[in-house]
Amino acid sequence: MITLTSDFGSPYPAAMKGVIRRHTDAELIDVAHDLPRGDPRAAAFWLRFVLPEFPPAVHCAVIDPGVGTDRDALVVRAGAHVIVAPDNGLAMPPARALAGDESDVEAWTVAVEDPASKTFHGRDVFAPTAARVRTALDDATGESGADSLDADLVAETLAGMDDLTPASDPVDVRFPEPTVERAEESEEGGDAEDGEVLAVDGEVLAIDRFGNVITNVPGELVRGRDWVRVNGDLTPVAETFGAVDPGERLVTVGSHGYAECDVNDGRGDGAFDLRPGDSVRFVPDSVSL
Amino acid sequence: MITLTSDFGSPYPAAMKGVIRRHTDAELIDVAHDLPRGDPRAAAFWLRFVLPEFPPAVHCAVIDPGVGTDRDALVVRAGAHVIVAPDNGLAMPPARALAGDESDVEAWTVAVEDPASKTFHGRDVFAPTAARVRTALDDATGESGADSLDADLVAETLAGMDDLTPASDPVDVRFPEPTVERAEESEEGGDAEDGEVLAVDGEVLAIDRFGNVITNVPGELVRGRDWVRVNGDLTPVAETFGAVDPGERLVTVGSHGYAECDVNDGRGDGAFDLRPGDSVRFVPDSVSL
Amino acid sequence: MITLTSDFGSPYPAAMKGVIRRHTDAELIDVAHDLPRGDPRAAAFWLRFVLPEFPPAVHCAVIDPGVGTDRDALVVRAGAHVIVAPDNGLAMPPARALAGDESDVEAWTVAVEDPASKTFHGRDVFAPTAARVRTALDDATGESGADSLDADLVAETLAGMDDLTPASDPVDVRFPEPTVERAEESEEGGDAEDGEVLAVDGEVLAIDRFGNVITNVPGELVRGRDWVRVNGDLTPVAETFGAVDPGERLVTVGSHGYAECDVNDGRGDGAFDLRPGDSVRFVPDSVSL
C-alpha cells in the first residue's frame, strides 16, 4: 500500500499514480489532495491525525513550497511505516505518532537525479522514490504489496538502498504545548480550588475546510463545562453543533481530541477571527476575571 | 468491495480507510465525500441513484448529524447488498432501490462499544462495522472480497453476527410522490383532452453541486413539451443545456429521470428560488390558466 | 487498469464505477472529475499532460457538452493505450502524446444502443464500452487487468470487436503553435543579436484551478530571463512563486513545460485578465520596444 497526500488538487496526483504504476502494482489510497497550499505545518497536523489509523505502509506526502530550491527529499522510517516527503518538517510529527517512540524514527536523504521539472517533484522525485521503496519492501518480504511489515525488516531494507544516505538533521515541526495555569494552595483570596484550571494559553494548529478552528488545547480541559471564555468572549461548550442555533458560536472537542472554535452551520475562523499560529486563551466560566 | 459515502470532505475518509485496512483487503470505492453536510435526506436521494449501479457490495454511508447522541448504528440488508449507516433514514430509500422489493430489506442495530471519539463515528463505529461485515461475508463465501453474493447467504451471515440485533423500527425517509391533476371527461368548457395533464404539484428533492434543482416530477410528464410554467413562470423545456443561451433558465430531465430546474452556465437554485423540500408546480404551456 | 476522467463532480463517477464493476475487476484510477465543465479542449490539454505518465491502460474520458445529440462515441487506440471518449476532439491530443507518432493512432465509432438516459452517457455508454474493451484486452492477453499490452495486440483486439467501426473523420482539437519573432542578420539599426527572440505571440491553453494561466509558449523561451513583458506589462520571471511577494504577478515555467502567468498566493487569470484562447505576447525585457 502507498498512501498519497498533497496540495495539488487535480489532475496532478494522477500523474504521480501513473508513474508509480510503471514500477509497482501496490494499492494506492488517497489521504487528501486539497490540504492548505504550501503549508507543511498543516500537512504535519493532518497526517499526524490520519496516518496512525493505517497498518504499516509507504506514505508519499508532497506539500512542498521549497520545490525548485535545494531542499532535500527524505525517506523517514517510523516503526514499520515509511514516509517519503520533502525535508520541510511535515514528515516528523506523523512519524513520531506512527512510531510511538521517537527513538524508532530514522531519516535518510534521497540522491535525486536532475528531475524533468523544477516544479513537479511529486511526479519526478517523490512518486518514483515511494515506488522504489515499496518495491524494495516487497522484495524483502517476498510478497507483492505486503503490509505485514515489521520495523526491523523495514530498517534493514532502507539501509540497503543505494540511493539513501542517513540524514544528519532533518527539518522538524514541533507543535507547541499549551500553558495551563492552575490555582495553587498558596493563592489567597481566590475562589478557585487547588489544582483547578484558571486559564489555558494555547495556539491555533489548523483550520479545517469547514472553517473549524483546531487549537492545541486538549479536549479534557474544556469537556464537561457549560461555558468557556475564548479570548475573553463567553462561548457555550457543547458535544455537537446542533446544541446551538445556526450561526451561533460554540466550542467542541474534535475527533483529534483538541478543543475547536466552531460556528454551527458557519465558519469558526471568521467568527472568532483566528488563523493558524494565533494565540487563543481559554478561561473557564467559573473563574472570576 | 466496500463503498464509502460521507459529508466529511478530506482527509477524514482516509482515516476510515486506514481502519478498514487493518481488518480486510476488500476493494474500497468512494461514492462521494462532499454530500450536503448533515443532510440524511439528500444522502438518501443520491445513494438511491448511485448504489443500484453496483454489483452486491457492502456500502458504508456516514451522514450523521446525530453523532454523539444515542441514535443507533444500523446494518441494513437489501437483497445481496449491505448498507452500514446511522439510523437516521438515509439507508432505507437506497435499500428499497437495491432490493427492488421492500420485503427483501431487513435491518439490525449494531452493539457499539464506547467509541474513542464523540464526533468521528465514521472512523470509530461505521468503518469497523463495515469491515467486520465484509470479513464475515468473505468467510461465508470462502473468497476474499467476493461480490458473488446472494441474498440468502447474506441474510444468514448477518443473522449469525453476535453484535447485530434485529432493528424494530428503523428511522425511514420517504420521498413524496407528486400530485398529478388530469383533465376529466366530465369537465365542461375546458380545452383540455381527457387524461391530459393539467398540472403537477411536486417537491424539490435535492440540489446538486451545480445548483441544478432536482424535483420529484417524473421526466415523462415534461419530456417532449416545448414550454412549461414553473411556479407560474414560462420556461423552455430542452434535452440539453445548450438549447438556451448562457444564463437562461430551462427545464430538463436529469439522468435520475426527474424534471430539473436549471440554468445554462449558472445555478438553477438561485434563479428559480428553490430549496430542498420547497413546493414546485409544473403547468403545461398548452393549459390555459 | 481503467482511468476515469470527467467534469461530473460527485457522486456521478461512482455510478460509472458501479457499472464497470458489473463487467470487470480491473483497477480503477481517477484522473480528475472536476475538469472545466463542458470544455473538451481543456480536457484534451490536461489528458495530454497526465495520461503519458501511465503504463498502457484503458482511459475513459467523458467531457461531453454534446450529450443527447448524435455525436459519436469513440474508441481510440494510441500505441498500446485505448481512450474511450465522445467524438468531440478531446481524445486526439492525448492520443498523439501517448502514441508518440500520429501514424500509431486509430479510431473507431461505437455502435450505441439507445441508452437509458439522454444526459448520462458516462454511465450508459462510455463506462460499459470501457469495460467491454478492458475485458476484450484481458481475454486477449489471458490475464485479468493485465497492462503488459503491446500496440499490435491492442490493434488486433479492437479490430475484432463487433460493435466497433473504423471512424472516418473523428473530430480533432489542435493546439496552436506560438509565433516566434527573431532578430535577422539583415536587420539594421537594431540592438538585438542574430537569432535573438524579439517576441513570442502565443495563446492561453488552459487555466488551472489555482487561476494559473497556462500558455502555449515553450518554457525555454522565458527560462533564465529576469523580466519579460506580458502583453506590454513588465513581469518578473522566476522559478518559484516565493520569489515575489504575495499578491505580486510573475511568469514561471509549469510542470507541463509551458510559460505560465501566475500570482503568488492569488489568481493569475484575474490579474493578467486572460482566459482560454486569449492571445498573449511575450517580449523579452532586453528588447527595446
Tab-separated table of C-alpha atoms in Angstrom, chain C residues 46-273:
chain	number	residue	atom	x	y	z
C	46	TRP	CA	-4.879	18.021	-19.200
C	47	LEU	CA	-5.086	14.460	-20.531
C	48	ARG	CA	-2.203	15.150	-22.887
C	49	PHE	CA	-0.251	16.140	-19.778
C	50	VAL	CA	-1.269	13.288	-17.448
C	51	LEU	CA	-2.002	10.135	-19.471
C	52	PRO	CA	1.532	9.654	-20.840
C	53	GLU	CA	2.705	9.010	-17.271
C	54	PHE	CA	0.671	5.774	-17.184
C	55	PRO	CA	1.667	2.352	-18.478
C	56	PRO	CA	-0.662	1.056	-21.233
C	57	ALA	CA	-4.256	1.240	-19.994
C	58	VAL	CA	-7.832	1.952	-20.977
C	59	HIS	CA	-8.738	5.597	-20.366
C	60	CYS	CA	-12.402	6.581	-20.131
C	61	ALA	CA	-12.819	10.357	-20.514
C	62	VAL	CA	-16.253	11.984	-20.537
C	63	ILE	CA	-16.417	15.724	-21.035
C	64	ASP	CA	-19.419	15.810	-23.239
C	65	PRO	CA	-21.286	19.038	-23.975
C	66	GLY	CA	-22.907	17.244	-26.916
C	67	VAL	CA	-24.577	14.553	-24.804
C	68	GLY	CA	-28.051	13.900	-26.153
C	69	THR	CA	-27.100	14.975	-29.677
C	70	ASP	CA	-25.999	12.483	-32.334
C	71	ARG	CA	-22.253	12.923	-31.776
C	72	ASP	CA	-20.475	9.576	-31.937
C	73	ALA	CA	-18.797	7.646	-29.145
C	74	LEU	CA	-15.178	6.830	-29.989
C	75	VAL	CA	-12.630	4.179	-29.101
C	76	VAL	CA	-9.163	5.489	-29.959
C	77	ARG	CA	-6.037	3.354	-29.945
C	78	ALA	CA	-2.801	5.219	-29.215
C	79	GLY	CA	0.079	2.769	-29.208
C	80	ALA	CA	-0.922	0.198	-26.586
C	81	HIS	CA	-3.283	2.653	-24.837
C	82	VAL	CA	-7.011	2.967	-25.515
C	83	ILE	CA	-9.088	6.115	-24.968
C	84	VAL	CA	-12.896	5.848	-24.792
C	85	ALA	CA	-14.493	9.275	-25.221
C	86	PRO	CA	-17.121	11.288	-27.042
C	87	ASP	CA	-16.182	12.341	-30.581
C	88	ASN	CA	-15.543	15.984	-29.774
C	89	GLY	CA	-11.770	16.177	-30.133
C	90	LEU	CA	-10.729	15.639	-26.531
C	91	ALA	CA	-9.196	12.229	-27.263
C	92	MET	CA	-6.895	13.192	-30.104
C	93	PRO	CA	-4.182	15.380	-28.466
C	94	PRO	CA	-3.602	12.873	-25.632
C	95	ALA	CA	-3.696	10.043	-28.176
C	96	ARG	CA	-0.890	11.676	-30.176
C	97	ALA	CA	1.075	12.206	-26.963
C	98	LEU	CA	0.597	8.569	-25.920
C	99	ALA	CA	1.466	7.156	-29.327
C	100	GLY	CA	4.439	9.408	-29.960
C	101	ASP	CA	3.739	9.014	-33.660
C	102	GLU	CA	0.457	10.125	-35.261
C	103	SER	CA	0.505	7.050	-37.502
C	104	ASP	CA	0.092	4.890	-34.409
C	105	VAL	CA	-3.328	6.403	-33.614
C	106	GLU	CA	-6.542	4.873	-34.974
C	107	ALA	CA	-10.168	5.487	-34.090
C	108	TRP	CA	-13.426	3.534	-34.138
C	109	THR	CA	-17.008	4.617	-33.567
C	110	VAL	CA	-19.051	2.590	-31.112
C	111	ALA	CA	-22.415	1.142	-32.095
C	112	VAL	CA	-24.558	2.532	-29.293
C	113	GLU	CA	-27.874	1.031	-28.283
C	114	ASP	CA	-30.479	3.539	-27.194
C	115	PRO	CA	-29.135	4.462	-23.763
C	116	ALA	CA	-31.241	4.623	-20.611
C	117	SER	CA	-30.585	8.331	-20.243
C	118	LYS	CA	-30.234	11.253	-22.611
C	119	THR	CA	-27.929	13.051	-20.202
C	120	PHE	CA	-25.708	10.434	-18.541
C	121	HIS	CA	-23.822	8.642	-21.295
C	122	GLY	CA	-20.875	8.378	-18.886
C	123	ARG	CA	-22.839	5.661	-17.122
C	124	ASP	CA	-24.867	4.332	-20.051
C	125	VAL	CA	-22.400	4.421	-22.958
C	126	PHE	CA	-18.788	5.196	-22.054
C	127	ALA	CA	-18.357	3.150	-18.855
C	128	PRO	CA	-19.805	-0.039	-20.399
C	129	THR	CA	-17.701	0.494	-23.527
C	130	ALA	CA	-14.521	0.919	-21.462
C	131	ALA	CA	-15.403	-2.223	-19.515
C	132	ARG	CA	-16.008	-4.187	-22.734
C	133	VAL	CA	-12.674	-3.024	-24.204
C	134	ARG	CA	-10.888	-3.882	-20.961
C	135	THR	CA	-12.451	-7.352	-20.907
C	136	ALA	CA	-11.559	-7.959	-24.556
C	137	LEU	CA	-7.934	-6.974	-23.842
C	138	ASP	CA	-7.834	-9.208	-20.769
C	139	ASP	CA	-9.197	-12.097	-22.823
C	140	ALA	CA	-6.563	-11.448	-25.481
C	141	THR	CA	-3.667	-11.423	-23.027
C	142	GLY	CA	-5.089	-14.182	-20.845
C	143	GLU	CA	-4.566	-12.051	-17.734
C	144	SER	CA	-7.087	-10.163	-15.689
C	145	GLY	CA	-6.385	-6.443	-15.787
C	146	ALA	CA	-3.052	-7.071	-17.495
C	147	ASP	CA	-1.284	-3.898	-18.523
C	148	SER	CA	1.538	-5.672	-20.324
C	149	LEU	CA	-0.002	-4.755	-23.625
C	150	ASP	CA	1.652	-4.078	-26.934
C	151	ALA	CA	0.251	-1.949	-29.704
C	152	ASP	CA	-0.210	-4.813	-32.191
C	153	LEU	CA	-2.224	-6.924	-29.787
C	154	VAL	CA	-4.404	-3.957	-28.861
C	155	ALA	CA	-4.980	-3.082	-32.520
C	156	GLU	CA	-5.901	-6.672	-33.340
C	157	THR	CA	-8.245	-6.950	-30.352
C	158	LEU	CA	-10.105	-3.734	-31.123
C	159	ALA	CA	-10.373	-4.675	-34.821
C	160	GLY	CA	-12.080	-7.875	-33.701
C	161	MET	CA	-14.782	-6.187	-31.614
C	162	ASP	CA	-18.180	-6.422	-33.310
C	163	ASP	CA	-19.546	-3.096	-32.086
C	164	LEU	CA	-16.612	-1.013	-33.385
C	165	THR	CA	-16.480	0.536	-36.870
C	166	PRO	CA	-13.438	2.429	-38.193
C	167	ALA	CA	-14.055	6.152	-37.730
C	168	SER	CA	-13.668	8.065	-40.962
C	169	ASP	CA	-13.008	11.546	-39.657
C	170	PRO	CA	-13.026	11.961	-35.884
C	171	VAL	CA	-13.288	15.494	-34.525
C	172	ASP	CA	-9.858	16.830	-33.588
C	173	VAL	CA	-8.518	19.577	-31.373
C	174	ARG	CA	-5.235	21.140	-32.409
C	175	PHE	CA	-3.367	23.343	-30.010
C	176	PRO	CA	-1.834	26.323	-31.815
C	177	GLU	CA	1.913	26.758	-32.046
C	178	PRO	CA	3.177	30.155	-30.926
C	179	THR	CA	4.796	32.507	-33.445
C	180	VAL	CA	8.382	33.344	-32.535
C	181	GLU	CA	9.881	36.531	-33.976
C	182	ARG	CA	13.680	36.509	-34.068
C	183	ALA	CA	16.327	39.100	-34.973
C	184	GLU	CA	17.668	38.623	-38.503
C	185	GLU	CA	21.139	39.273	-39.947
C	186	SER	CA	19.782	41.773	-42.396
C	187	GLU	CA	18.123	43.844	-39.743
C	188	GLU	CA	19.734	47.260	-39.439
C	189	GLY	CA	19.989	49.569	-36.535
C	190	GLY	CA	18.653	47.058	-34.010
C	191	ASP	CA	20.359	46.179	-30.738
C	192	ALA	CA	19.382	42.539	-30.978
C	193	GLU	CA	21.869	39.824	-31.901
C	194	ASP	CA	21.149	37.433	-34.731
C	195	GLY	CA	18.609	34.764	-33.781
C	196	GLU	CA	17.657	36.506	-30.553
C	197	VAL	CA	13.991	36.229	-29.653
C	198	LEU	CA	12.263	39.579	-30.153
C	199	ALA	CA	8.729	38.493	-29.337
C	200	VAL	CA	6.534	35.418	-28.957
C	201	ASP	CA	2.861	35.528	-29.880
C	202	GLY	CA	1.110	32.753	-28.065
C	203	GLU	CA	-2.256	31.758	-26.746
C	204	VAL	CA	-3.775	30.751	-23.439
C	205	LEU	CA	-4.285	26.958	-23.435
C	206	ALA	CA	-5.873	26.490	-20.031
C	207	ILE	CA	-6.431	27.953	-16.584
C	208	ASP	CA	-5.770	25.596	-13.693
C	209	ARG	CA	-7.840	25.530	-10.514
C	210	PHE	CA	-5.471	27.974	-8.818
C	211	GLY	CA	-6.037	30.526	-11.588
C	212	ASN	CA	-2.601	29.952	-13.133
C	213	VAL	CA	-2.711	30.904	-16.814
C	214	ILE	CA	-1.053	28.188	-18.917
C	215	THR	CA	0.121	29.423	-22.326
C	216	ASN	CA	1.436	27.546	-25.352
C	217	VAL	CA	4.798	29.377	-25.093
C	218	PRO	CA	7.582	26.837	-24.519
C	219	GLY	CA	9.348	27.315	-21.210
C	220	GLU	CA	12.783	27.597	-22.801
C	221	LEU	CA	11.766	30.913	-24.397
C	222	VAL	CA	11.409	32.557	-20.969
C	223	ARG	CA	13.526	30.442	-18.610
C	224	GLY	CA	16.695	32.156	-17.404
C	225	ARG	CA	15.398	35.664	-18.074
C	226	ASP	CA	14.797	38.097	-15.209
C	227	TRP	CA	11.911	40.033	-16.730
C	228	VAL	CA	9.517	39.693	-19.615
C	229	ARG	CA	6.739	41.919	-20.920
C	230	VAL	CA	3.370	40.117	-20.939
C	231	ASN	CA	1.017	41.966	-23.260
C	232	GLY	CA	3.111	45.045	-22.535
C	233	ASP	CA	3.418	44.781	-18.748
C	234	LEU	CA	6.881	44.135	-17.335
C	235	THR	CA	6.715	40.993	-15.190
C	236	PRO	CA	9.417	39.146	-13.243
C	237	VAL	CA	10.331	35.626	-14.376
C	238	ALA	CA	11.045	33.208	-11.527
C	239	GLU	CA	11.383	29.505	-10.848
C	240	THR	CA	9.188	29.564	-7.766
C	241	PHE	CA	6.210	31.587	-6.615
C	242	GLY	CA	8.028	32.613	-3.440
C	243	ALA	CA	10.416	34.749	-5.495
C	244	VAL	CA	7.830	37.544	-5.444
C	245	ASP	CA	5.716	38.963	-2.633
C	246	PRO	CA	2.217	37.605	-2.023
C	247	GLY	CA	-0.236	39.204	-4.433
C	248	GLU	CA	2.501	40.011	-6.975
C	249	ARG	CA	2.489	38.782	-10.564
C	250	LEU	CA	5.167	36.567	-12.076
C	251	VAL	CA	5.901	34.306	-15.028
C	252	THR	CA	7.020	30.743	-14.288
C	253	VAL	CA	7.539	27.568	-16.289
C	254	GLY	CA	4.970	24.994	-15.194
C	255	SER	CA	5.449	21.245	-14.891
C	256	HIS	CA	3.924	20.873	-18.375
C	257	GLY	CA	6.892	22.808	-19.756
C	258	TYR	CA	4.951	25.925	-20.790
C	259	ALA	CA	5.209	29.517	-19.592
C	260	GLU	CA	2.544	30.394	-17.027
C	261	CYS	CA	1.214	33.776	-15.921
C	262	ASP	CA	0.751	33.494	-12.166
C	263	VAL	CA	0.210	35.461	-8.985
C	264	ASN	CA	1.888	34.391	-5.739
C	265	ASP	CA	-0.922	33.463	-3.363
C	266	GLY	CA	-3.512	34.757	-5.846
C	267	ARG	CA	-5.075	34.170	-9.239
C	268	GLY	CA	-3.224	34.867	-12.466
C	269	ASP	CA	-6.324	34.800	-14.671
C	270	GLY	CA	-7.763	37.813	-12.902
C	271	ALA	CA	-4.521	39.753	-12.550
C	272	PHE	CA	-3.485	39.310	-16.178
C	273	ASP	CA	-7.096	39.424	-17.464
